[in-house]
Tab-separated table of N, CA and C in Angstrom:
chain	number	residue	atom	x	y	z
A	26	MET	N	-3.103	-3.930	15.422
A	26	MET	CA	-2.257	-5.047	15.028
A	26	MET	C	-0.933	-4.503	14.488
A	27	GLU	N	0.143	-5.168	14.829
A	27	GLU	CA	1.459	-4.730	14.376
A	27	GLU	C	1.662	-5.003	12.888
A	28	ILE	N	2.517	-4.199	12.275
A	28	ILE	CA	2.791	-4.313	10.843
A	28	ILE	C	3.213	-5.735	10.476
A	29	LYS	N	4.138	-6.309	11.254
A	29	LYS	CA	4.649	-7.656	10.934
A	29	LYS	C	3.516	-8.686	10.935
A	30	ALA	N	2.594	-8.579	11.887
A	30	ALA	CA	1.478	-9.527	11.976
A	30	ALA	C	0.548	-9.390	10.771
A	31	ILE	N	0.310	-8.162	10.339
A	31	ILE	CA	-0.535	-7.939	9.157
A	31	ILE	C	0.150	-8.526	7.926
A	32	GLN	N	1.449	-8.302	7.815
A	32	GLN	CA	2.205	-8.840	6.678
A	32	GLN	C	2.133	-10.364	6.658
A	33	GLU	N	2.252	-10.986	7.835
A	33	GLU	CA	2.179	-12.452	7.910
A	33	GLU	C	0.790	-12.954	7.500
A	34	GLU	N	-0.251	-12.220	7.886
A	34	GLU	CA	-1.618	-12.561	7.467
A	34	GLU	C	-1.737	-12.553	5.944
A	35	ILE	N	-1.179	-11.528	5.325
A	35	ILE	CA	-1.237	-11.395	3.861
A	35	ILE	C	-0.477	-12.537	3.198
A	36	VAL	N	0.693	-12.873	3.724
A	36	VAL	CA	1.477	-13.994	3.174
A	36	VAL	C	0.659	-15.287	3.272
A	37	ASP	N	0.003	-15.506	4.417
A	37	ASP	CA	-0.846	-16.696	4.597
A	37	ASP	C	-1.987	-16.719	3.582
A	38	GLU	N	-2.635	-15.574	3.396
A	38	GLU	CA	-3.742	-15.503	2.441
A	38	GLU	C	-3.278	-15.862	1.033
A	39	PHE	N	-2.142	-15.310	0.627
A	39	PHE	CA	-1.635	-15.571	-0.724
A	39	PHE	C	-1.183	-17.016	-0.896
A	40	SER	N	-0.764	-17.662	0.201
A	40	SER	CA	-0.305	-19.050	0.095
A	40	SER	C	-1.463	-20.013	-0.183
A	41	MET	N	-2.689	-19.556	0.009
A	41	MET	CA	-3.856	-20.410	-0.259
A	41	MET	C	-4.128	-20.591	-1.754
A	42	PHE	N	-3.548	-19.720	-2.567
A	42	PHE	CA	-3.811	-19.784	-4.010
A	42	PHE	C	-2.752	-20.621	-4.715
A	43	ASP	N	-3.213	-21.418	-5.671
A	43	ASP	CA	-2.318	-22.324	-6.382
A	43	ASP	C	-1.509	-21.633	-7.469
A	44	ASP	N	-2.118	-20.651	-8.126
A	44	ASP	CA	-1.412	-20.025	-9.243
A	44	ASP	C	-1.597	-18.505	-9.229
A	45	TRP	N	-0.863	-17.858	-10.137
A	45	TRP	CA	-0.873	-16.402	-10.140
A	45	TRP	C	-2.154	-15.806	-10.705
A	46	MET	N	-2.883	-16.528	-11.507
A	46	MET	CA	-4.169	-15.997	-11.981
A	46	MET	C	-5.112	-15.807	-10.796
A	47	GLN	N	-5.130	-16.776	-9.885
A	47	GLN	CA	-5.970	-16.661	-8.683
A	47	GLN	C	-5.493	-15.508	-7.801
A	48	ARG	N	-4.192	-15.354	-7.708
A	48	ARG	CA	-3.638	-14.268	-6.894
A	48	ARG	C	-3.984	-12.911	-7.496
A	49	TYR	N	-3.895	-12.788	-8.819
A	49	TYR	CA	-4.276	-11.535	-9.478
A	49	TYR	C	-5.749	-11.224	-9.203
A	50	GLU	N	-6.594	-12.241	-9.310
A	50	GLU	CA	-8.024	-12.051	-9.044
A	50	GLU	C	-8.239	-11.582	-7.612
A	51	TYR	N	-7.486	-12.139	-6.678
A	51	TYR	CA	-7.593	-11.754	-5.277
A	51	TYR	C	-7.158	-10.293	-5.085
A	52	ILE	N	-6.056	-9.910	-5.726
A	52	ILE	CA	-5.571	-8.527	-5.643
A	52	ILE	C	-6.631	-7.569	-6.180
A	53	ILE	N	-7.246	-7.934	-7.319
A	53	ILE	CA	-8.293	-7.098	-7.910
A	53	ILE	C	-9.474	-6.982	-6.946
A	54	GLU	N	-9.831	-8.091	-6.303
A	54	GLU	CA	-10.923	-8.094	-5.330
A	54	GLU	C	-10.609	-7.159	-4.159
A	55	LEU	N	-9.374	-7.190	-3.679
A	55	LEU	CA	-8.964	-6.291	-2.595
A	55	LEU	C	-9.121	-4.831	-3.020
A	56	GLY	N	-8.782	-4.551	-4.263
A	56	GLY	CA	-8.927	-3.193	-4.792
A	56	GLY	C	-10.382	-2.752	-4.839
A	57	LYS	N	-11.268	-3.689	-5.196
A	57	LYS	CA	-12.696	-3.360	-5.260
A	57	LYS	C	-13.245	-3.038	-3.878
A	58	ASN	N	-12.636	-3.595	-2.829
A	58	ASN	CA	-13.095	-3.374	-1.459
A	58	ASN	C	-12.428	-2.175	-0.781
A	59	LEU	N	-11.531	-1.525	-1.503
A	59	LEU	CA	-10.863	-0.349	-0.953
A	59	LEU	C	-11.895	0.768	-0.770
A	60	PRO	N	-11.965	1.338	0.433
A	60	PRO	CA	-12.930	2.430	0.642
A	60	PRO	C	-12.702	3.563	-0.361
A	61	LEU	N	-13.776	4.162	-0.815
A	61	LEU	CA	-13.674	5.240	-1.793
A	61	LEU	C	-12.928	6.432	-1.208
A	62	ILE	N	-12.081	7.009	-2.015
A	62	ILE	CA	-11.332	8.200	-1.610
A	62	ILE	C	-12.219	9.417	-1.866
A	63	ASP	N	-12.064	10.415	-1.042
A	63	ASP	CA	-12.769	11.679	-1.251
A	63	ASP	C	-12.271	12.267	-2.573
A	64	GLU	N	-13.194	12.598	-3.461
A	64	GLU	CA	-12.819	13.136	-4.779
A	64	GLU	C	-11.930	14.376	-4.657
A	65	ALA	N	-12.093	15.135	-3.576
A	65	ALA	CA	-11.286	16.342	-3.367
A	65	ALA	C	-9.802	16.008	-3.176
A	66	LEU	N	-9.502	14.750	-2.835
A	66	LEU	CA	-8.109	14.328	-2.644
A	66	LEU	C	-7.448	13.865	-3.942
A	67	LYS	N	-8.243	13.755	-5.000
A	67	LYS	CA	-7.682	13.333	-6.290
A	67	LYS	C	-7.091	14.545	-7.016
A	68	VAL	N	-6.025	15.060	-6.424
A	68	VAL	CA	-5.338	16.217	-6.977
A	68	VAL	C	-3.897	15.843	-7.294
A	69	GLU	N	-3.267	16.670	-8.097
A	69	GLU	CA	-1.911	16.398	-8.571
A	69	GLU	C	-0.931	16.134	-7.428
A	70	GLU	N	-1.037	16.909	-6.336
A	70	GLU	CA	-0.073	16.745	-5.235
A	70	GLU	C	-0.207	15.398	-4.528
A	71	ASN	N	-1.321	14.700	-4.708
A	71	ASN	CA	-1.499	13.366	-4.112
A	71	ASN	C	-1.243	12.240	-5.114
A	72	THR	N	-0.806	12.593	-6.307
A	72	THR	CA	-0.509	11.593	-7.324
A	72	THR	C	0.892	11.027	-7.083
A	73	ILE	N	0.998	9.712	-7.157
A	73	ILE	CA	2.305	9.070	-6.980
A	73	ILE	C	3.054	9.087	-8.303
A	74	LYS	N	4.224	9.676	-8.265
A	74	LYS	CA	5.072	9.740	-9.472
A	74	LYS	C	5.738	8.377	-9.665
A	75	GLY	N	5.892	7.978	-10.914
A	75	GLY	CA	6.577	6.729	-11.201
A	75	GLY	C	5.621	5.559	-11.418
A	76	CYS	N	4.327	5.831	-11.361
A	76	CYS	CA	3.351	4.782	-11.636
A	76	CYS	C	2.840	4.930	-13.054
A	77	GLN	N	2.681	3.806	-13.713
A	77	GLN	CA	2.176	3.779	-15.085
A	77	GLN	C	0.726	4.272	-15.114
A	78	SER	N	-0.061	3.858	-14.131
A	78	SER	CA	-1.447	4.297	-14.036
A	78	SER	C	-1.530	5.427	-13.012
A	79	LYS	N	-2.673	6.064	-12.947
A	79	LYS	CA	-2.888	7.129	-11.963
A	79	LYS	C	-3.118	6.505	-10.591
A	80	VAL	N	-2.358	6.950	-9.603
A	80	VAL	CA	-2.538	6.507	-8.224
A	80	VAL	C	-2.525	7.749	-7.339
A	81	TRP	N	-3.567	7.848	-6.526
A	81	TRP	CA	-3.648	8.947	-5.568
A	81	TRP	C	-3.478	8.362	-4.173
A	82	LEU	N	-2.654	9.011	-3.372
A	82	LEU	CA	-2.431	8.580	-1.992
A	82	LEU	C	-2.433	9.817	-1.103
A	83	ALA	N	-3.277	9.788	-0.095
A	83	ALA	CA	-3.337	10.889	0.866
A	83	ALA	C	-3.206	10.300	2.265
A	84	ALA	N	-2.738	11.118	3.186
A	84	ALA	CA	-2.539	10.649	4.556
A	84	ALA	C	-2.880	11.756	5.535
A	85	ASP	N	-3.397	11.344	6.681
A	85	ASP	CA	-3.535	12.277	7.787
A	85	ASP	C	-3.179	11.542	9.072
A	86	GLU	N	-2.826	12.325	10.055
A	86	GLU	CA	-2.409	11.730	11.318
A	86	GLU	C	-3.441	12.072	12.387
A	87	GLU	N	-3.794	11.065	13.156
A	87	GLU	CA	-4.745	11.258	14.235
A	87	GLU	C	-4.345	10.356	15.398
A	88	ASN	N	-4.242	10.938	16.575
A	88	ASN	CA	-3.864	10.187	17.777
A	88	ASN	C	-2.558	9.408	17.608
A	89	GLY	N	-1.610	10.010	16.884
A	89	GLY	CA	-0.295	9.405	16.754
A	89	GLY	C	-0.149	8.332	15.695
A	90	VAL	N	-1.228	8.055	14.949
A	90	VAL	CA	-1.129	7.079	13.869
A	90	VAL	C	-1.510	7.737	12.543
A	91	ILE	N	-0.988	7.179	11.464
A	91	ILE	CA	-1.272	7.704	10.128
A	91	ILE	C	-2.364	6.856	9.495
A	92	ASN	N	-3.341	7.529	8.925
A	92	ASN	CA	-4.392	6.856	8.161
A	92	ASN	C	-4.238	7.246	6.702
A	93	PHE	N	-4.141	6.229	5.864
A	93	PHE	CA	-3.970	6.450	4.436
A	93	PHE	C	-5.280	6.203	3.706
A	94	THR	N	-5.462	6.931	2.631
A	94	THR	CA	-6.566	6.684	1.722
A	94	THR	C	-5.989	6.762	0.311
A	95	ALA	N	-6.521	5.944	-0.587
A	95	ALA	CA	-5.923	5.886	-1.921
A	95	ALA	C	-6.940	5.430	-2.955
A	96	ASP	N	-6.557	5.610	-4.203
A	96	ASP	CA	-7.355	5.131	-5.329
A	96	ASP	C	-6.435	5.023	-6.537
A	97	SER	N	-6.899	4.281	-7.525
A	97	SER	CA	-6.173	4.172	-8.789
A	97	SER	C	-7.182	3.980	-9.904
A	98	ASP	N	-6.793	4.394	-11.102
A	98	ASP	CA	-7.678	4.196	-12.255
A	98	ASP	C	-7.449	2.830	-12.908
A	99	ALA	N	-6.541	2.020	-12.345
A	99	ALA	CA	-6.282	0.672	-12.867
A	99	ALA	C	-6.631	-0.347	-11.778
A	100	ILE	N	-7.378	-1.376	-12.140
A	100	ILE	CA	-7.898	-2.303	-11.122
A	100	ILE	C	-6.806	-3.074	-10.395
A	101	LEU	N	-5.776	-3.509	-11.096
A	101	LEU	CA	-4.698	-4.257	-10.426
A	101	LEU	C	-3.911	-3.337	-9.497
A	102	THR	N	-3.617	-2.142	-9.965
A	102	THR	CA	-2.878	-1.171	-9.161
A	102	THR	C	-3.672	-0.787	-7.916
A	103	LYS	N	-4.972	-0.677	-8.059
A	103	LYS	CA	-5.830	-0.350	-6.918
A	103	LYS	C	-5.737	-1.458	-5.861
A	104	GLY	N	-5.637	-2.700	-6.310
A	104	GLY	CA	-5.465	-3.820	-5.391
A	104	GLY	C	-4.124	-3.786	-4.683
A	105	ILE	N	-3.089	-3.396	-5.406
A	105	ILE	CA	-1.750	-3.312	-4.817
A	105	ILE	C	-1.715	-2.236	-3.737
A	106	ILE	N	-2.282	-1.069	-4.029
A	106	ILE	CA	-2.285	-0.002	-3.021
A	106	ILE	C	-3.182	-0.396	-1.846
A	107	ALA	N	-4.222	-1.185	-2.105
A	107	ALA	CA	-5.086	-1.663	-1.011
A	107	ALA	C	-4.287	-2.537	-0.040
A	108	ILE	N	-3.417	-3.375	-0.567
A	108	ILE	CA	-2.560	-4.218	0.280
A	108	ILE	C	-1.648	-3.341	1.134
A	109	LEU	N	-1.043	-2.340	0.506
A	109	LEU	CA	-0.123	-1.465	1.240
A	109	LEU	C	-0.853	-0.665	2.324
A	110	ILE	N	-2.051	-0.210	2.004
A	110	ILE	CA	-2.839	0.534	2.996
A	110	ILE	C	-3.205	-0.378	4.165
A	111	ARG	N	-3.554	-1.605	3.860
A	111	ARG	CA	-3.884	-2.559	4.927
A	111	ARG	C	-2.707	-2.722	5.891
A	112	VAL	N	-1.510	-2.755	5.353
A	112	VAL	CA	-0.311	-2.936	6.178
A	112	VAL	C	0.033	-1.673	6.966
A	113	PHE	N	-0.016	-0.514	6.308
A	113	PHE	CA	0.558	0.689	6.911
A	113	PHE	C	-0.441	1.668	7.521
A	114	SER	N	-1.700	1.604	7.145
A	114	SER	CA	-2.678	2.540	7.703
A	114	SER	C	-2.963	2.176	9.158
A	115	GLY	N	-3.099	3.195	9.994
A	115	GLY	CA	-3.360	2.959	11.406
A	115	GLY	C	-2.102	2.654	12.217
A	116	GLN	N	-0.945	2.913	11.613
A	116	GLN	CA	0.329	2.638	12.283
A	116	GLN	C	1.034	3.944	12.655
A	117	ARG	N	1.915	3.854	13.634
A	117	ARG	CA	2.698	5.021	14.041
A	117	ARG	C	3.779	5.308	12.991
A	118	PRO	N	4.089	6.602	12.771
A	118	PRO	CA	5.120	6.950	11.777
A	118	PRO	C	6.439	6.198	11.977
A	119	ALA	N	6.905	6.102	13.223
A	119	ALA	CA	8.186	5.431	13.495
A	119	ALA	C	8.138	3.962	13.078
A	120	ASP	N	6.986	3.302	13.291
A	120	ASP	CA	6.852	1.890	12.919
A	120	ASP	C	6.844	1.719	11.400
A	121	ILE	N	6.227	2.660	10.708
A	121	ILE	CA	6.208	2.607	9.239
A	121	ILE	C	7.630	2.772	8.706
A	122	LEU	N	8.356	3.714	9.290
A	122	LEU	CA	9.717	3.988	8.814
A	122	LEU	C	10.660	2.808	9.018
A	123	THR	N	10.456	2.041	10.087
A	123	THR	CA	11.371	0.926	10.365
A	123	THR	C	10.878	-0.400	9.790
A	124	ALA	N	9.661	-0.415	9.257
A	124	ALA	CA	9.097	-1.666	8.729
A	124	ALA	C	9.801	-2.088	7.440
A	125	ASP	N	10.002	-3.394	7.315
A	125	ASP	CA	10.523	-3.892	6.046
A	125	ASP	C	9.325	-4.266	5.166
A	126	THR	N	9.605	-4.488	3.910
A	126	THR	CA	8.544	-4.871	2.970
A	126	THR	C	8.872	-6.221	2.324
A	127	ASP	N	9.546	-7.081	3.086
A	127	ASP	CA	9.923	-8.400	2.579
A	127	ASP	C	8.707	-9.243	2.199
A	128	PHE	N	7.561	-8.967	2.829
A	128	PHE	CA	6.368	-9.754	2.533
A	128	PHE	C	5.989	-9.667	1.051
A	129	ILE	N	6.342	-8.568	0.398
A	129	ILE	CA	6.042	-8.404	-1.031
A	129	ILE	C	6.800	-9.452	-1.843
A	130	ASP	N	8.054	-9.696	-1.458
A	130	ASP	CA	8.837	-10.735	-2.133
A	130	ASP	C	8.331	-12.121	-1.751
A	131	GLU	N	7.918	-12.272	-0.475
A	131	GLU	CA	7.418	-13.573	-0.010
A	131	GLU	C	6.177	-14.013	-0.780
A	132	ILE	N	5.296	-13.075	-1.102
A	132	ILE	CA	4.098	-13.454	-1.865
A	132	ILE	C	4.384	-13.477	-3.367
A	133	GLY	N	5.595	-13.060	-3.756
A	133	GLY	CA	5.990	-13.117	-5.159
A	133	GLY	C	5.435	-12.000	-6.011
A	134	LEU	N	4.956	-10.956	-5.349
A	134	LEU	CA	4.283	-9.890	-6.095
A	134	LEU	C	5.203	-9.192	-7.083
A	135	LYS	N	6.359	-8.743	-6.605
A	135	LYS	CA	7.236	-7.948	-7.467
A	135	LYS	C	7.663	-8.718	-8.718
A	136	GLU	N	7.969	-9.995	-8.546
A	136	GLU	CA	8.449	-10.784	-9.695
A	136	GLU	C	7.341	-11.094	-10.703
A	137	HIS	N	6.065	-10.969	-10.285
A	137	HIS	CA	4.962	-11.248	-11.192
A	137	HIS	C	4.313	-9.983	-11.760
A	138	LEU	N	4.958	-8.850	-11.541
A	138	LEU	CA	4.465	-7.596	-12.105
A	138	LEU	C	5.336	-7.206	-13.291
A	139	SER	N	4.744	-6.456	-14.200
A	139	SER	CA	5.549	-5.912	-15.293
A	139	SER	C	6.555	-4.932	-14.674
A	140	PRO	N	7.667	-4.669	-15.368
A	140	PRO	CA	8.666	-3.743	-14.806
A	140	PRO	C	8.077	-2.380	-14.419
A	141	THR	N	7.161	-1.859	-15.230
A	141	THR	CA	6.593	-0.545	-14.899
A	141	THR	C	5.703	-0.630	-13.658
A	142	ARG	N	4.958	-1.729	-13.508
A	142	ARG	CA	4.130	-1.898	-12.304
A	142	ARG	C	5.011	-2.121	-11.075
A	143	ALA	N	6.101	-2.859	-11.233
A	143	ALA	CA	7.027	-3.078	-10.113
A	143	ALA	C	7.633	-1.743	-9.672
A	144	ASN	N	7.982	-0.893	-10.635
A	144	ASN	CA	8.488	0.441	-10.304
A	144	ASN	C	7.418	1.250	-9.577
A	145	GLY	N	6.176	1.119	-10.022
A	145	GLY	CA	5.065	1.804	-9.368
A	145	GLY	C	4.901	1.354	-7.931
A	146	LEU	N	5.054	0.053	-7.698
A	146	LEU	CA	4.966	-0.504	-6.348
A	146	LEU	C	6.038	0.120	-5.450
A	147	VAL	N	7.251	0.203	-5.955
A	147	VAL	CA	8.344	0.821	-5.204
A	147	VAL	C	8.018	2.290	-4.925
A	148	SER	N	7.452	2.989	-5.901
A	148	SER	CA	7.079	4.398	-5.721
A	148	SER	C	5.993	4.555	-4.663
A	149	MET	N	5.036	3.624	-4.627
A	149	MET	CA	3.971	3.679	-3.616
A	149	MET	C	4.560	3.531	-2.212
A	150	ILE	N	5.451	2.553	-2.053
A	150	ILE	CA	6.080	2.325	-0.748
A	150	ILE	C	6.895	3.547	-0.344
A	151	LYS	N	7.631	4.104	-1.294
A	151	LYS	CA	8.449	5.282	-1.028
A	151	LYS	C	7.570	6.443	-0.557
A	152	GLN	N	6.423	6.634	-1.204
A	152	GLN	CA	5.530	7.725	-0.832
A	152	GLN	C	4.946	7.516	0.570
A	153	ILE	N	4.583	6.284	0.894
A	153	ILE	CA	4.075	5.964	2.237
A	153	ILE	C	5.139	6.302	3.281
A	154	LYS	N	6.378	5.918	3.001
A	154	LYS	CA	7.475	6.194	3.932
A	154	LYS	C	7.749	7.704	4.028
A	155	MET	N	7.565	8.429	2.919
A	155	MET	CA	7.762	9.882	2.937
A	155	MET	C	6.724	10.557	3.831
A	156	TYR	N	5.482	10.109	3.740
A	156	TYR	CA	4.439	10.635	4.638
A	156	TYR	C	4.829	10.357	6.089
A	157	ALA	N	5.267	9.138	6.363
A	157	ALA	CA	5.643	8.770	7.731
A	157	ALA	C	6.787	9.653	8.224
A	158	LEU	N	7.762	9.890	7.355
A	158	LEU	CA	8.900	10.738	7.713
A	158	LEU	C	8.438	12.165	8.015
A	159	ALA	N	7.540	12.684	7.191
A	159	ALA	CA	7.036	14.048	7.390
A	159	ALA	C	6.299	14.164	8.720
A	160	PHE	N	5.436	13.206	9.029
A	160	PHE	CA	4.700	13.243	10.290
A	160	PHE	C	5.637	13.041	11.483
A	161	GLU	N	6.599	12.145	11.335
A	161	GLU	CA	7.573	11.888	12.398
A	161	GLU	C	8.396	13.155	12.685
A	162	SER	N	8.836	13.827	11.634
A	162	SER	CA	9.621	15.054	11.797
A	162	SER	C	8.793	16.131	12.479
A	163	ARG	N	7.546	16.261	12.062
A	163	ARG	CA	6.661	17.269	12.643
A	163	ARG	C	6.417	16.979	14.135
A	164	ASN	N	6.230	15.701	14.449
A	164	ASN	CA	5.990	15.309	15.843
A	164	ASN	C	7.209	15.586	16.715
A	165	ASN	N	8.382	15.390	16.153
A	165	ASN	CA	9.617	15.612	16.925
A	165	ASN	C	9.888	17.089	17.162
A	166	GLN	N	9.304	17.942	16.343
A	166	GLN	CA	9.479	19.396	16.519
A	166	GLN	C	8.563	19.936	17.608
A	167	ASN	N	7.458	19.238	17.842
A	167	ASN	CA	6.475	19.715	18.837
A	167	ASN	C	6.882	19.324	20.247
């Protein structure tokens, strides 16, 4: 599925909730369903800088697409990274690099996060794009 279609699905899902308490609960639920990360990946080099809580993000490339795995020690943050993984995992590096993240504003996520969590969200997206750039550069050299 294309990134834009996944983003539209997420926007539709969030539109079903009447208030932000329900949306927060949904985000937390998404985090609980995030596949467990290999403990060996919970190392400093996979930690996202700029997040208030601990967030680990790792990526590998297989058959031209990037697969992300992540975890966080905070339940809301884990839900946020779960949303991002849903959008960007299984996508080609070039598609990740050109994708916009307007859906985050459409669901109102950034405006309903504390400033430090909003900064963390930006850091997570930046790290995902950095992985995509690294894989894209490596692919272009081969």
